[in-house]
């Protein structure tokens, strides 16, 4: 399931089928990893069970679950939706993203860069409402982290800062400049605190 730990560049020789990769005896001449659309959709949607994610009482630690399980599943959905868009099937891409939003982006789950990727696609598919929801969850989560860091007069986490800034930019493009102003205020407060 993880190409990063193989120690070999297998990307040209694998086909993605959901959260797994099938090794092939031939080289893919296209840029990036090939996605077999129907098996990927079947594995991610029909065969998978995300019911534990819906329960806010189930504890998922960051290292074992968010970083290694939840975020990669979200990324697989984003890759599938992007592949559907690339193959001229935006209606299927939208269905994939709607399913992902319902099953993988509940309010009690920590947001990540995958929210922004999904939001970007949803916006391009005309679903600005969901794009705003996904972006604002990223902004709210990471902005709160940044505020706590500033209040403690510690150095800002670069990833937290990047995700807050990127989500604010996306929300501004979607018509809400309030988030960019809040980032500006945070910068001014941080400068005054030092």
Short mmCIF file of N, CA and C in Angstrom, two decimals:
data_model
loop_
_atom_site.label_atom_id
_atom_site.label_comp_id
_atom_site.label_asym_id
_atom_site.label_seq_id
_atom_site.Cartn_x
_atom_site.Cartn_y
_atom_site.Cartn_z
N UNK A 1 0.81 -1.21 0.00
CA UNK A 1 0.00 0.00 0.00
C UNK A 1 0.85 1.26 0.00
N UNK A 2 2.10 1.19 0.43
CA UNK A 2 2.94 2.38 0.48
C UNK A 2 4.12 2.25 -0.47
N UNK A 3 4.13 3.08 -1.47
CA UNK A 3 5.25 3.07 -2.42
C UNK A 3 6.47 3.75 -1.83
N UNK A 4 6.24 4.64 -0.85
CA UNK A 4 7.35 5.42 -0.28
C UNK A 4 8.33 4.56 0.50
N UNK A 5 7.88 3.44 1.05
CA UNK A 5 8.76 2.62 1.88
C UNK A 5 9.41 1.48 1.11
N UNK A 6 9.14 1.37 -0.17
CA UNK A 6 9.68 0.26 -0.96
C UNK A 6 11.18 0.40 -1.21
N UNK A 7 11.67 1.62 -1.23
CA UNK A 7 13.09 1.83 -1.49
C UNK A 7 13.44 1.76 -2.98
N UNK A 8 12.45 1.60 -3.82
CA UNK A 8 12.62 1.56 -5.27
C UNK A 8 11.62 2.51 -5.91
N UNK A 9 11.96 3.03 -7.06
CA UNK A 9 11.01 3.87 -7.79
C UNK A 9 10.11 2.97 -8.63
N UNK A 10 8.99 2.57 -8.02
CA UNK A 10 8.06 1.67 -8.69
C UNK A 10 6.93 2.42 -9.40
N UNK A 11 6.87 3.73 -9.24
CA UNK A 11 5.76 4.52 -9.79
C UNK A 11 5.42 4.18 -11.25
N UNK A 12 6.41 4.05 -12.14
CA UNK A 12 6.05 3.77 -13.54
C UNK A 12 5.50 2.36 -13.77
N UNK A 13 5.57 1.50 -12.76
CA UNK A 13 5.19 0.10 -12.94
C UNK A 13 3.99 -0.32 -12.09
N UNK A 14 3.29 0.64 -11.53
CA UNK A 14 2.13 0.30 -10.70
C UNK A 14 0.87 0.97 -11.23
N UNK A 15 -0.25 0.36 -10.88
CA UNK A 15 -1.57 0.91 -11.18
C UNK A 15 -2.32 0.98 -9.86
N UNK A 16 -2.86 2.16 -9.57
CA UNK A 16 -3.61 2.32 -8.32
C UNK A 16 -4.99 1.71 -8.46
N UNK A 17 -5.37 0.95 -7.44
CA UNK A 17 -6.70 0.34 -7.38
C UNK A 17 -7.28 0.58 -5.98
N UNK A 18 -7.57 1.82 -5.69
CA UNK A 18 -8.06 2.19 -4.35
C UNK A 18 -6.89 2.56 -3.48
N UNK A 19 -6.76 1.88 -2.35
CA UNK A 19 -5.64 2.14 -1.44
C UNK A 19 -4.49 1.19 -1.66
N UNK A 20 -4.55 0.41 -2.70
CA UNK A 20 -3.48 -0.53 -3.01
C UNK A 20 -2.97 -0.26 -4.42
N UNK A 21 -1.78 -0.74 -4.68
CA UNK A 21 -1.16 -0.61 -5.99
C UNK A 21 -0.87 -1.99 -6.54
N UNK A 22 -1.23 -2.19 -7.80
CA UNK A 22 -0.95 -3.45 -8.47
C UNK A 22 0.32 -3.26 -9.29
N UNK A 23 1.29 -4.14 -9.05
CA UNK A 23 2.55 -4.11 -9.80
C UNK A 23 2.30 -4.71 -11.18
N UNK A 24 2.77 -4.04 -12.22
CA UNK A 24 2.59 -4.52 -13.59
C UNK A 24 3.93 -4.86 -14.22
N UNK A 25 3.96 -5.72 -15.22
CA UNK A 25 5.21 -6.07 -15.88
C UNK A 25 5.62 -5.08 -16.97
N UNK A 26 4.87 -4.00 -17.11
CA UNK A 26 5.17 -3.02 -18.15
C UNK A 26 5.25 -1.63 -17.54
N UNK A 27 5.94 -0.74 -18.23
CA UNK A 27 6.12 0.62 -17.75
C UNK A 27 4.99 1.51 -18.25
N UNK A 28 4.43 2.30 -17.36
CA UNK A 28 3.40 3.27 -17.71
C UNK A 28 4.11 4.48 -18.31
N UNK A 29 3.76 4.83 -19.52
CA UNK A 29 4.43 5.95 -20.19
C UNK A 29 3.81 7.30 -19.85
N UNK A 30 2.65 7.29 -19.19
CA UNK A 30 2.03 8.54 -18.76
C UNK A 30 2.76 9.10 -17.55
N UNK A 31 2.62 10.40 -17.35
CA UNK A 31 3.22 11.03 -16.17
C UNK A 31 2.39 10.68 -14.94
N UNK A 32 3.01 10.26 -13.89
CA UNK A 32 2.31 9.93 -12.66
C UNK A 32 1.87 8.47 -12.63
N UNK A 33 1.24 8.11 -11.54
CA UNK A 33 0.76 6.74 -11.34
C UNK A 33 -0.58 6.58 -12.04
N UNK A 34 -0.72 5.49 -12.79
CA UNK A 34 -1.99 5.20 -13.45
C UNK A 34 -3.02 4.78 -12.42
N UNK A 35 -4.28 5.13 -12.70
CA UNK A 35 -5.38 4.74 -11.83
C UNK A 35 -6.37 3.94 -12.66
N UNK A 36 -6.65 2.74 -12.22
CA UNK A 36 -7.70 1.94 -12.85
C UNK A 36 -9.01 2.37 -12.21
N UNK A 37 -9.78 3.15 -12.93
CA UNK A 37 -10.93 3.87 -12.36
C UNK A 37 -11.96 2.97 -11.69
N UNK A 38 -12.46 1.98 -12.38
CA UNK A 38 -13.55 1.19 -11.83
C UNK A 38 -13.12 0.35 -10.62
N UNK A 39 -11.98 -0.37 -10.68
CA UNK A 39 -11.57 -1.09 -9.45
C UNK A 39 -11.28 -0.15 -8.28
N UNK A 40 -10.74 1.03 -8.59
CA UNK A 40 -10.48 2.00 -7.52
C UNK A 40 -11.78 2.45 -6.88
N UNK A 41 -12.76 2.79 -7.70
CA UNK A 41 -14.06 3.21 -7.16
C UNK A 41 -14.70 2.07 -6.37
N UNK A 42 -14.62 0.87 -6.88
CA UNK A 42 -15.22 -0.27 -6.19
C UNK A 42 -14.54 -0.50 -4.84
N UNK A 43 -13.21 -0.44 -4.81
CA UNK A 43 -12.48 -0.67 -3.56
C UNK A 43 -12.70 0.44 -2.54
N UNK A 44 -12.77 1.68 -3.00
CA UNK A 44 -12.94 2.81 -2.07
C UNK A 44 -14.38 2.99 -1.60
N UNK A 45 -15.33 2.70 -2.47
CA UNK A 45 -16.72 3.00 -2.15
C UNK A 45 -17.52 1.75 -1.79
N UNK A 46 -17.49 0.76 -2.65
CA UNK A 46 -18.34 -0.42 -2.44
C UNK A 46 -17.81 -1.38 -1.38
N UNK A 47 -16.50 -1.58 -1.35
CA UNK A 47 -15.93 -2.60 -0.46
C UNK A 47 -15.48 -2.05 0.89
N UNK A 48 -15.32 -0.76 1.02
CA UNK A 48 -14.76 -0.18 2.25
C UNK A 48 -15.86 0.17 3.26
N UNK A 49 -15.49 0.17 4.51
CA UNK A 49 -16.41 0.52 5.60
C UNK A 49 -15.76 1.63 6.42
N UNK A 50 -16.39 2.79 6.43
CA UNK A 50 -15.85 3.95 7.14
C UNK A 50 -16.67 4.28 8.39
N UNK A 51 -17.45 3.32 8.88
CA UNK A 51 -18.38 3.60 9.98
C UNK A 51 -17.67 4.04 11.26
N UNK A 52 -16.48 3.53 11.54
CA UNK A 52 -15.77 3.96 12.75
C UNK A 52 -15.43 5.45 12.71
N UNK A 53 -15.21 5.98 11.51
CA UNK A 53 -14.89 7.40 11.40
C UNK A 53 -16.07 8.28 11.78
N UNK A 54 -17.27 7.76 11.64
CA UNK A 54 -18.46 8.54 11.94
C UNK A 54 -18.72 8.69 13.44
N UNK A 55 -18.07 7.86 14.22
CA UNK A 55 -18.29 7.88 15.67
C UNK A 55 -17.29 8.81 16.35
N UNK A 56 -17.74 9.95 16.87
CA UNK A 56 -16.81 10.89 17.50
C UNK A 56 -16.18 10.35 18.79
N UNK A 57 -16.70 9.24 19.31
CA UNK A 57 -16.15 8.66 20.53
C UNK A 57 -14.98 7.71 20.26
N UNK A 58 -14.74 7.40 18.99
CA UNK A 58 -13.59 6.55 18.64
C UNK A 58 -12.36 7.45 18.56
N UNK A 59 -11.33 7.08 19.30
CA UNK A 59 -10.10 7.89 19.34
C UNK A 59 -9.15 7.44 18.23
N UNK A 60 -8.69 8.40 17.45
CA UNK A 60 -7.69 8.15 16.42
C UNK A 60 -6.49 9.03 16.73
N UNK A 61 -5.35 8.41 17.06
CA UNK A 61 -4.18 9.24 17.28
C UNK A 61 -3.62 9.72 15.94
N UNK A 62 -2.76 10.72 16.00
CA UNK A 62 -2.28 11.34 14.76
C UNK A 62 -1.38 10.40 13.97
N UNK A 63 -0.35 9.89 14.61
CA UNK A 63 0.69 9.12 13.90
C UNK A 63 0.14 7.85 13.24
N UNK A 64 -0.61 7.06 13.98
CA UNK A 64 -1.05 5.77 13.44
C UNK A 64 -2.29 5.86 12.57
N UNK A 65 -3.18 6.79 12.87
CA UNK A 65 -4.45 6.81 12.15
C UNK A 65 -4.57 7.97 11.18
N UNK A 66 -4.40 9.21 11.65
CA UNK A 66 -4.55 10.33 10.72
C UNK A 66 -3.49 10.30 9.64
N UNK A 67 -2.23 10.21 10.04
CA UNK A 67 -1.15 10.30 9.07
C UNK A 67 -1.03 9.07 8.18
N UNK A 68 -1.30 7.89 8.73
CA UNK A 68 -1.07 6.66 7.97
C UNK A 68 -2.31 6.01 7.40
N UNK A 69 -3.49 6.43 7.85
CA UNK A 69 -4.70 5.78 7.37
C UNK A 69 -5.72 6.77 6.80
N UNK A 70 -6.14 7.73 7.59
CA UNK A 70 -7.22 8.61 7.16
C UNK A 70 -6.78 9.52 6.02
N UNK A 71 -5.64 10.18 6.18
CA UNK A 71 -5.16 11.08 5.13
C UNK A 71 -4.89 10.32 3.82
N UNK A 72 -4.25 9.15 3.83
CA UNK A 72 -4.07 8.43 2.56
C UNK A 72 -5.38 8.01 1.90
N UNK A 73 -6.39 7.65 2.70
CA UNK A 73 -7.69 7.30 2.10
C UNK A 73 -8.30 8.53 1.44
N UNK A 74 -8.23 9.66 2.13
CA UNK A 74 -8.74 10.90 1.54
C UNK A 74 -7.99 11.21 0.24
N UNK A 75 -6.68 11.01 0.27
CA UNK A 75 -5.88 11.27 -0.93
C UNK A 75 -6.27 10.34 -2.07
N UNK A 76 -6.59 9.10 -1.76
CA UNK A 76 -7.03 8.16 -2.80
C UNK A 76 -8.34 8.63 -3.44
N UNK A 77 -9.25 9.15 -2.63
CA UNK A 77 -10.49 9.70 -3.18
C UNK A 77 -10.20 10.90 -4.07
N UNK A 78 -9.28 11.77 -3.63
CA UNK A 78 -8.92 12.93 -4.45
C UNK A 78 -8.30 12.50 -5.77
N UNK A 79 -7.44 11.48 -5.73
CA UNK A 79 -6.81 10.98 -6.95
C UNK A 79 -7.84 10.40 -7.90
N UNK A 80 -8.80 9.66 -7.35
CA UNK A 80 -9.85 9.07 -8.18
C UNK A 80 -10.69 10.18 -8.82
N UNK A 81 -11.09 11.16 -8.05
CA UNK A 81 -11.90 12.26 -8.59
C UNK A 81 -11.12 13.00 -9.68
N UNK A 82 -9.85 13.25 -9.43
CA UNK A 82 -9.01 13.93 -10.42
C UNK A 82 -8.90 13.10 -11.69
N UNK A 83 -8.79 11.79 -11.56
CA UNK A 83 -8.70 10.91 -12.73
C UNK A 83 -10.02 10.92 -13.50
N UNK A 84 -11.14 10.95 -12.80
CA UNK A 84 -12.42 11.04 -13.49
C UNK A 84 -12.54 12.37 -14.25
N UNK A 85 -12.09 13.46 -13.64
CA UNK A 85 -12.10 14.75 -14.32
C UNK A 85 -11.22 14.68 -15.57
N UNK A 86 -10.03 14.11 -15.41
CA UNK A 86 -9.10 13.98 -16.53
C UNK A 86 -9.61 13.11 -17.66
N UNK A 87 -10.51 12.18 -17.34
CA UNK A 87 -11.06 11.29 -18.37
C UNK A 87 -12.40 11.80 -18.91
N UNK A 88 -12.74 13.06 -18.56
CA UNK A 88 -13.96 13.66 -19.08
C UNK A 88 -15.23 13.18 -18.42
N UNK A 89 -15.14 12.77 -17.15
CA UNK A 89 -16.30 12.28 -16.42
C UNK A 89 -16.51 13.10 -15.14
N UNK A 90 -16.79 14.40 -15.27
CA UNK A 90 -16.93 15.24 -14.07
C UNK A 90 -18.09 14.81 -13.18
N UNK A 91 -19.14 14.22 -13.75
CA UNK A 91 -20.26 13.77 -12.93
C UNK A 91 -19.83 12.68 -11.95
N UNK A 92 -18.97 11.77 -12.40
CA UNK A 92 -18.46 10.71 -11.51
C UNK A 92 -17.50 11.31 -10.48
N UNK A 93 -16.70 12.29 -10.90
CA UNK A 93 -15.79 12.96 -9.97
C UNK A 93 -16.57 13.62 -8.84
N UNK A 94 -17.67 14.27 -9.19
CA UNK A 94 -18.50 14.92 -8.18
C UNK A 94 -19.09 13.89 -7.23
N UNK A 95 -19.58 12.77 -7.74
CA UNK A 95 -20.15 11.72 -6.88
C UNK A 95 -19.10 11.17 -5.92
N UNK A 96 -17.89 10.98 -6.42
CA UNK A 96 -16.79 10.49 -5.57
C UNK A 96 -16.51 11.48 -4.45
N UNK A 97 -16.42 12.76 -4.79
CA UNK A 97 -16.12 13.77 -3.77
C UNK A 97 -17.26 13.94 -2.78
N UNK A 98 -18.50 13.85 -3.24
CA UNK A 98 -19.64 13.94 -2.32
C UNK A 98 -19.62 12.78 -1.34
N UNK A 99 -19.31 11.61 -1.83
CA UNK A 99 -19.21 10.44 -0.96
C UNK A 99 -18.08 10.63 0.07
N UNK A 100 -16.94 11.11 -0.40
CA UNK A 100 -15.80 11.34 0.49
C UNK A 100 -16.14 12.37 1.57
N UNK A 101 -16.79 13.46 1.18
CA UNK A 101 -17.16 14.49 2.16
C UNK A 101 -18.06 13.89 3.23
N UNK A 102 -19.00 13.06 2.81
CA UNK A 102 -19.93 12.45 3.76
C UNK A 102 -19.24 11.48 4.71
N UNK A 103 -18.29 10.70 4.21
CA UNK A 103 -17.69 9.62 4.99
C UNK A 103 -16.36 9.97 5.67
N UNK A 104 -15.61 10.95 5.12
CA UNK A 104 -14.23 11.16 5.58
C UNK A 104 -13.94 12.54 6.14
N UNK A 105 -14.88 13.46 6.07
CA UNK A 105 -14.61 14.83 6.48
C UNK A 105 -15.58 15.32 7.56
N UNK A 106 -15.88 14.47 8.53
CA UNK A 106 -16.77 14.89 9.61
C UNK A 106 -16.07 15.95 10.47
N UNK A 107 -16.88 16.73 11.16
CA UNK A 107 -16.36 17.85 11.95
C UNK A 107 -15.40 17.41 13.05
N UNK A 108 -15.56 16.22 13.58
CA UNK A 108 -14.70 15.77 14.67
C UNK A 108 -13.37 15.19 14.18
N UNK A 109 -13.18 15.05 12.87
CA UNK A 109 -11.92 14.55 12.34
C UNK A 109 -11.01 15.70 11.95
N UNK A 110 -9.74 15.55 12.25
CA UNK A 110 -8.77 16.60 11.98
C UNK A 110 -8.64 16.87 10.48
N UNK A 111 -8.72 18.12 10.08
CA UNK A 111 -8.55 18.43 8.66
C UNK A 111 -7.08 18.37 8.25
N UNK A 112 -6.87 18.28 6.93
CA UNK A 112 -5.49 18.24 6.42
C UNK A 112 -5.46 18.87 5.03
N UNK A 113 -4.31 18.79 4.40
CA UNK A 113 -4.17 19.33 3.05
C UNK A 113 -5.15 18.66 2.08
N UNK A 114 -5.60 17.44 2.40
CA UNK A 114 -6.54 16.76 1.52
C UNK A 114 -7.86 17.51 1.44
N UNK A 115 -8.23 18.21 2.51
CA UNK A 115 -9.43 19.05 2.47
C UNK A 115 -9.31 20.09 1.37
N UNK A 116 -8.13 20.69 1.27
CA UNK A 116 -7.92 21.76 0.30
C UNK A 116 -7.92 21.21 -1.13
N UNK A 117 -7.33 20.03 -1.32
CA UNK A 117 -7.35 19.41 -2.65
C UNK A 117 -8.78 19.09 -3.05
N UNK A 118 -9.55 18.51 -2.13
CA UNK A 118 -10.95 18.18 -2.41
C UNK A 118 -11.75 19.45 -2.67
N UNK A 119 -11.50 20.49 -1.88
CA UNK A 119 -12.22 21.76 -2.05
C UNK A 119 -11.94 22.36 -3.41
N UNK A 120 -10.70 22.29 -3.85
CA UNK A 120 -10.33 22.83 -5.16
C UNK A 120 -11.11 22.12 -6.27
N UNK A 121 -11.18 20.80 -6.19
CA UNK A 121 -11.93 20.04 -7.19
C UNK A 121 -13.42 20.34 -7.10
N UNK A 122 -13.96 20.37 -5.90
CA UNK A 122 -15.39 20.64 -5.74
C UNK A 122 -15.75 22.02 -6.28
N UNK A 123 -14.87 22.98 -6.06
CA UNK A 123 -15.10 24.32 -6.60
C UNK A 123 -15.14 24.29 -8.12
N UNK A 124 -14.21 23.56 -8.72
CA UNK A 124 -14.17 23.47 -10.19
C UNK A 124 -15.39 22.73 -10.74
N UNK A 125 -16.04 21.93 -9.90
CA UNK A 125 -17.24 21.19 -10.30
C UNK A 125 -18.52 21.95 -9.97
N UNK A 126 -18.36 23.20 -9.49
CA UNK A 126 -19.52 24.02 -9.19
C UNK A 126 -20.10 23.83 -7.80
N UNK A 127 -19.37 23.17 -6.92
CA UNK A 127 -19.86 22.93 -5.55
C UNK A 127 -19.11 23.82 -4.56
N UNK A 128 -19.26 25.14 -4.75
CA UNK A 128 -18.58 26.11 -3.89
C UNK A 128 -19.01 25.98 -2.43
N UNK A 129 -20.25 25.56 -2.20
CA UNK A 129 -20.75 25.41 -0.83
C UNK A 129 -19.90 24.41 -0.05
N UNK A 130 -19.65 23.25 -0.64
CA UNK A 130 -18.82 22.25 0.03
C UNK A 130 -17.35 22.65 0.06
N UNK A 131 -16.90 23.32 -0.99
CA UNK A 131 -15.52 23.80 -1.01
C UNK A 131 -15.27 24.75 0.16
N UNK A 132 -16.21 25.66 0.40
CA UNK A 132 -16.08 26.61 1.52
C UNK A 132 -16.07 25.87 2.86
N UNK A 133 -16.93 24.88 2.99
CA UNK A 133 -16.99 24.11 4.24
C UNK A 133 -15.67 23.42 4.52
N UNK A 134 -15.10 22.77 3.51
CA UNK A 134 -13.83 22.06 3.68
C UNK A 134 -12.69 23.03 3.99
N UNK A 135 -12.66 24.16 3.28
CA UNK A 135 -11.60 25.15 3.52
C UNK A 135 -11.72 25.80 4.89
N UNK A 136 -12.93 26.13 5.28
CA UNK A 136 -13.10 26.80 6.59
C UNK A 136 -12.74 25.86 7.74
N UNK A 137 -12.97 24.55 7.57
CA UNK A 137 -12.57 23.62 8.64
C UNK A 137 -11.05 23.59 8.78
N UNK A 138 -10.34 23.66 7.66
CA UNK A 138 -8.87 23.72 7.71
C UNK A 138 -8.43 25.02 8.37
N UNK A 139 -9.01 26.13 7.92
CA UNK A 139 -8.62 27.42 8.48
C UNK A 139 -8.86 27.46 9.98
N UNK A 140 -10.06 27.11 10.41
CA UNK A 140 -10.40 27.20 11.83
C UNK A 140 -9.47 26.36 12.69
N UNK A 141 -9.19 25.15 12.24
CA UNK A 141 -8.33 24.25 13.02
C UNK A 141 -6.90 24.80 13.14
N UNK A 142 -6.30 25.16 12.01
CA UNK A 142 -4.90 25.58 12.04
C UNK A 142 -4.74 27.01 12.54
N UNK A 143 -5.71 27.86 12.33
CA UNK A 143 -5.65 29.21 12.87
C UNK A 143 -5.67 29.17 14.39
N UNK A 144 -6.48 28.28 14.95
CA UNK A 144 -6.51 28.12 16.40
C UNK A 144 -5.15 27.66 16.93
N UNK A 145 -4.50 26.75 16.21
CA UNK A 145 -3.16 26.29 16.60
C UNK A 145 -2.18 27.46 16.58
N UNK A 146 -2.28 28.28 15.52
CA UNK A 146 -1.37 29.42 15.39
C UNK A 146 -1.61 30.45 16.50
N UNK A 147 -2.87 30.71 16.81
CA UNK A 147 -3.18 31.66 17.88
C UNK A 147 -2.58 31.20 19.21
N UNK A 148 -2.69 29.90 19.49
CA UNK A 148 -2.13 29.37 20.74
C UNK A 148 -0.61 29.53 20.75
N UNK A 149 0.01 29.29 19.62
CA UNK A 149 1.47 29.42 19.51
C UNK A 149 1.90 30.86 19.73
N UNK A 150 1.18 31.79 19.11
CA UNK A 150 1.49 33.22 19.27
C UNK A 150 1.29 33.64 20.73
N UNK A 151 0.21 33.19 21.35
CA UNK A 151 -0.07 33.54 22.74
C UNK A 151 1.03 33.05 23.67
N UNK A 152 1.65 31.92 23.32
CA UNK A 152 2.74 31.38 24.13
C UNK A 152 4.10 31.94 23.71
N UNK A 153 4.08 32.83 22.70
CA UNK A 153 5.29 33.46 22.18
C UNK A 153 6.30 32.44 21.65
N UNK A 154 5.78 31.38 21.05
CA UNK A 154 6.64 30.35 20.45
C UNK A 154 6.72 30.56 18.94
N UNK A 155 7.67 29.87 18.33
CA UNK A 155 7.83 29.95 16.87
C UNK A 155 6.68 29.20 16.19
N UNK A 156 6.14 29.81 15.13
CA UNK A 156 5.02 29.22 14.42
C UNK A 156 5.44 27.96 13.68
N UNK A 157 4.56 26.98 13.69
CA UNK A 157 4.77 25.75 12.93
C UNK A 157 4.53 26.08 11.46
N UNK A 158 5.50 25.78 10.60
CA UNK A 158 5.42 26.15 9.19
C UNK A 158 4.25 25.47 8.48
N UNK A 159 3.96 24.22 8.82
CA UNK A 159 2.85 23.52 8.19
C UNK A 159 1.52 24.13 8.61
N UNK A 160 1.37 24.44 9.90
CA UNK A 160 0.14 25.09 10.38
C UNK A 160 -0.06 26.42 9.65
N UNK A 161 1.01 27.18 9.52
CA UNK A 161 0.95 28.47 8.86
C UNK A 161 0.58 28.32 7.39
N UNK A 162 1.22 27.38 6.71
CA UNK A 162 0.93 27.15 5.29
C UNK A 162 -0.54 26.78 5.08
N UNK A 163 -1.05 25.85 5.89
CA UNK A 163 -2.43 25.39 5.71
C UNK A 163 -3.44 26.50 6.03
N UNK A 164 -3.15 27.30 7.04
CA UNK A 164 -4.04 28.42 7.36
C UNK A 164 -4.02 29.45 6.24
N UNK A 165 -2.83 29.78 5.74
CA UNK A 165 -2.73 30.76 4.65
C UNK A 165 -3.38 30.25 3.37
N UNK A 166 -3.11 29.01 3.04
CA UNK A 166 -3.67 28.43 1.80
C UNK A 166 -5.19 28.37 1.88
N UNK A 167 -5.74 27.97 3.01
CA UNK A 167 -7.21 27.90 3.14
C UNK A 167 -7.80 29.31 3.09
N UNK A 168 -7.13 30.29 3.69
CA UNK A 168 -7.62 31.68 3.64
C UNK A 168 -7.62 32.19 2.20
N UNK A 169 -6.58 31.86 1.44
CA UNK A 169 -6.52 32.26 0.03
C UNK A 169 -7.65 31.63 -0.78
N UNK A 170 -7.89 30.34 -0.54
CA UNK A 170 -8.95 29.66 -1.27
C UNK A 170 -10.31 30.24 -0.91
N UNK A 171 -10.53 30.53 0.37
CA UNK A 171 -11.80 31.12 0.79
C UNK A 171 -11.97 32.51 0.20
N UNK A 172 -10.88 33.25 0.06
CA UNK A 172 -10.95 34.56 -0.56
C UNK A 172 -11.37 34.43 -2.03
N UNK A 173 -10.81 33.45 -2.73
CA UNK A 173 -11.20 33.21 -4.12
C UNK A 173 -12.68 32.79 -4.22
N UNK A 174 -13.18 32.17 -3.15
CA UNK A 174 -14.58 31.75 -3.12
C UNK A 174 -15.50 32.87 -2.62
N UNK A 175 -14.93 34.05 -2.40
CA UNK A 175 -15.74 35.22 -2.07
C UNK A 175 -15.74 35.68 -0.63
N UNK A 176 -14.94 35.07 0.24
CA UNK A 176 -14.94 35.47 1.65
C UNK A 176 -13.53 35.91 2.04
N UNK A 177 -13.31 37.23 2.09
CA UNK A 177 -11.99 37.79 2.40
C UNK A 177 -11.74 37.91 3.90
N UNK A 178 -12.72 37.59 4.71
CA UNK A 178 -12.60 37.67 6.17
C UNK A 178 -11.42 36.84 6.68
N UNK A 179 -11.18 35.70 6.07
CA UNK A 179 -10.12 34.80 6.54
C UNK A 179 -8.73 35.38 6.28
N UNK A 180 -8.55 36.02 5.16
CA UNK A 180 -7.28 36.67 4.85
C UNK A 180 -7.03 37.79 5.86
N UNK A 181 -8.08 38.56 6.18
CA UNK A 181 -7.95 39.64 7.17
C UNK A 181 -7.56 39.08 8.53
N UNK A 182 -8.12 37.93 8.90
CA UNK A 182 -7.77 37.31 10.18
C UNK A 182 -6.30 36.89 10.19
N UNK A 183 -5.79 36.41 9.07
CA UNK A 183 -4.37 36.05 8.98
C UNK A 183 -3.51 37.30 9.12
N UNK A 184 -3.94 38.39 8.50
CA UNK A 184 -3.20 39.65 8.61
C UNK A 184 -3.17 40.13 10.07
N UNK A 185 -4.31 40.01 10.74
CA UNK A 185 -4.39 40.40 12.15
C UNK A 185 -3.46 39.54 13.01
N UNK A 186 -3.39 38.27 12.71
CA UNK A 186 -2.50 37.37 13.45
C UNK A 186 -1.06 37.81 13.27
N UNK A 187 -0.68 38.17 12.04
CA UNK A 187 0.68 38.63 11.77
C UNK A 187 1.00 39.90 12.52
N UNK A 188 0.04 40.83 12.57
CA UNK A 188 0.26 42.10 13.29
C UNK A 188 0.39 41.83 14.79
N UNK A 189 -0.46 40.94 15.32
CA UNK A 189 -0.40 40.61 16.74
C UNK A 189 0.92 39.93 17.07
N UNK A 190 1.36 39.04 16.19
CA UNK A 190 2.61 38.33 16.41
C UNK A 190 3.78 39.31 16.45
N UNK A 191 3.75 40.29 15.53
CA UNK A 191 4.81 41.31 15.50
C UNK A 191 4.81 42.15 16.76
N UNK A 192 3.63 42.47 17.27
CA UNK A 192 3.52 43.28 18.49
C UNK A 192 3.94 42.48 19.71
N UNK A 193 3.74 41.17 19.68
CA UNK A 193 4.06 40.33 20.83
C UNK A 193 5.56 40.14 20.98
N UNK A 194 6.32 40.31 19.93
CA UNK A 194 7.76 40.06 20.00
C UNK A 194 8.52 41.22 20.48
#
